[in-house]
Amino acid sequence: MNQSKRHSANRLMALVALWLLPAVAWGQLIPVSGTVTDTEGEPLIGVSVVANGTGNGVATDLDGNYTIQANPQGTIRFSYIGYDAQTINVEGRNTINVTMGANSQMLDEVVVVGYGTMKKSDLTGAVSSIGSKDIKDVPVASVGQAIQGKVAGVQIIDAAKPGDNVSIKIRGLGSINNCDPLVVIDGVPTDLGLNSLNPQDIERLDVLKDASATAIYGSRGANGVVMITTRKGAAGKAKLSFSGNWAVQTKSKTMDLLDASGYASLNNDMMTAVGHSTNPEWADPSTLGKGTDWVDELLRTGVMQNYNISYSGGNDDNHYYFSAGFLDQSGIVKGVNYQRFTFQSNNDAKVLKWLKLSNNLLFSTDVKRSGSYSMSDAMKALPTFAVKDENGQWTGPEGNSEWYGSVRNPVGVNETYVGRTRGYNFLANITGDIIFTDWLQFRSTFGYDAKFWFYDSFSPAYDWKPTPVEESSEYQSDNKTFTYLWDNYFTFDKTFGGKHYVNVMTGTSAQWNHASWLSAQMNGFIFNNVHQMDNGEEMYSIGGSQNEWSLMSYMARANYTFDERYLLTATIRRDGSSRFGSKHRWGTFPSVSAAWRISKESFFPQDQAINDLKLRVGYGKTGSQASVSNYSYLPSYTTMVYPFGTNDKNQSALIAQTLANPYIHWEEIEQANLGVDMSLLNSRITFSLDGYIKNTNDMLVKASVPITSGFEDTSTTYSNAGKVRNLGWELSAHSVNLQGELGWETDLVVTYNKNKIKDLNSDTPFYINQINNSYVTMLAKDYPINVFYGYVTDGIFQNQAEVDAHAVQSGASPGDIRFKDLNNDGVINEQDRTVLGNPNPTWLFSLNNRFTWRGFELQIYLQGVAGNKIFNSTRIDMEGMAAAYNQYAKTSNRWTGEGTSNSMPRAVWGDPNGNNRVSDRWVEDGSYLRIKNITLAYNLPGKLLRHIGMEHARVCFSCENVATFTSYSGFDPEVGVNGIDYSSFPASRTYNLGLSFNF
């Protein structure tokens, strides 16, 4: 018994000793410091340094230095993306310098390809990527603005107005309908606008361009896929980051308008030309002086402030990332304001050896406020009026409309009318990974995408000149949409015999959406400051609706690599969509691609300038249901009220609007891609070159419906009968020009694309986009999408003899524009119209140079397009000289007699000759080269920062939209994809000061 007690006591003492060892070791921690460099002696920044068994972790500073408290008999682990991790015994040392060698497998960038990731070297399709540095270091409001011009084959057009989304088109316009790409955020397909994301939360952005890359998304991959991955926490010391940006925005271009004297003189000429009375008050126009500059009155200096804070960290099994951001931006147009708040939470945890759970949560809310501004009205408003009269009331045109016009006071309208949109977005996913073995894994993801946006506007009653607003009105609309996602798939990843690598993914995806909206308008409010819907006197309108769609998918992808030389990828997806009838509800979308890494062959010289060379080829078929409404295969009806019968009472009737088409299905795109990836001079120069042919088949076009059916052929009944071809190539290149204390890197992106309609199911062209009751744009076989169509000018008639000698041109007089008789029938009519220009850019290009020296960074970014035309519709009003509108100052050089002008016609009220008809007079070259951004930054020295407990600090100054070189005469050559400039919102130049800190 006593011996047993002694043995028990000994065991207890041993256990106590073992329990106390960590405490003893903790008390004996020693400082360990050193420098981490690569094999060439260059310091590595941000290397994770963890003292095992202590919980201590740090990261190397800008000079590659670190200091950490470690167990003298323990180990320290050094890890860095792209390099082999090292675990080193401390052995009582206070100084440990580490040289990290590049890991050939990890150094190869990992890209997101849809339901998985791949090494970039293993890609067989066309995928372009942008990292977090290229996004977060550009001080702009949205992700779309940050990546503009930086991805080959991708056209991004900025809307300029605060809070508006950019327009994204990949490899040209693949359809005359909706051809926006699919956006996938953290694995969840969504229609959430990029303006709802905080650029600081983006880890990387990958663009899938060819069919072999996008076929995994089947019926939604035809227009390309934008994959966005948000930031995650990393093992090591917890990191607290803060950034702040403050900016002012000014107009980037000023339009020269006539002053009051100039307008009065022009109006006198207009009246005299048609024999009308001139304004006696303007008998001597020079007495009126400058007058009011309405554009200047409507614009202001915009202010923007942007704040972001994040906290991240973790260990080998758990990672976390939390962030919050706030953006407040006032546009350069008075009354236009935008505010956005974002919150991001990304977490993952290895719950069990075989189970990992993760979640990504994004919440954003924004508020957009604006009055009823109109840049067109601001330019057309007469400078002869003041903004307010002597009583402080808004002025307006009053009297003879031929003299004073009818444009309302644009400043008064903008400041009186109030409109506001409030949006709330919630995007989340929860993922579970079951790890059966190191080569077999199962993933299940549930995604939830909810959006709410509420719009309300109020217009008070006001005695406007020339037309009073007799009733105040309040309009409100509520919109809700919910989308649910459930993905389940297996991933098999294994290497056999050291040379055969196989990766197989197979699974299912289900998505369901429900949307609803409700709107109403009340008129007649007693008080302008109290305008709840209940306070209105009259219900003006009410409406609402709801709809839903669902998508069920089966998918599989297989990658095979032999000896890192021969690569093969095959993908197939089968989609079933509720948007189509039973005859075409399901579709199959396959693709195959292959690559040959020539540089891995034994015959390839290893000591030459070319370090890596890979050829790629791919083909596939994808679909687009973006242009198909939820119930297109069914007939649509509306209720109407008709007087019917003998009792003079109205009867309700159900009226068919469109015919049923049970055969309607997705638009399909077949695409072939040929590419080459090359690395030169020890990877100091890398580039990718891709050529492609992209054929759209079964494009939705208006069906040819005989009138005898009871439906006009202008109804919106569609059939799959159109075809479009895009053909082009794209180049992405990166070079390290200088290394060392002075660094210089260059990025070049060039895209070439040609677009053509091959079939429209009719030899008769379609005409769209009306201006002043005339069509501007034509859709026709063998022409690019959206070509401009109209008359061709041929100078100006200088005298009556020239008018008489020309083809019959109704209303023509000396001083009017002469139009060409293209069909030589002696009459100028609609048969003389022709194609005037192509709005689709042939070339997209950008050049970015980044210089570094002793903590300083200088970045100069150029971006532009070429080969496109713009229809400057603003000039129709501003150079028309036919109505009581103010005009551009250049109209002072108008024709006033023989020989005075051969480009600017006479001023004549009513335009009897049709000088302002749709013609090449308004078509301009849309090419431009823009100094998009210049940024100068300074990274504070690491030695200084360590004394104040800071890991990294950066201060930067930048200018956005520095200068634009173009022959285009409008506000900005960056217009919508249809190429028509409506002068909706002027571009601004932004001066920005930014600070960022990491602790």
Short mmCIF file of C-alpha atoms in Angstrom, two decimals, residues 35 46 179 342 606 701 712 763 838 887-888 910 986:
data_model
loop_
_atom_site.label_atom_id
_atom_site.label_comp_id
_atom_site.label_asym_id
_atom_site.label_seq_id
_atom_site.Cartn_x
_atom_site.Cartn_y
_atom_site.Cartn_z
CA THR A 35 16.81 39.35 -41.76
CA GLY A 46 5.72 40.47 -45.00
CA CYS A 179 -24.12 41.01 -73.09
CA THR A 342 -19.62 48.27 -46.22
CA GLN A 606 17.50 25.61 -70.78
CA VAL A 701 -34.18 38.90 -82.52
CA GLU A 712 -47.82 43.81 -85.73
CA ASP A 763 -32.77 41.19 -94.90
CA ASN A 838 -18.85 52.16 -86.09
CA GLN A 887 -25.39 77.51 -78.65
CA TYR A 888 -21.72 76.63 -78.66
CA GLY A 910 -37.27 76.02 -87.75
CA PRO A 986 -19.54 65.32 -66.98
#
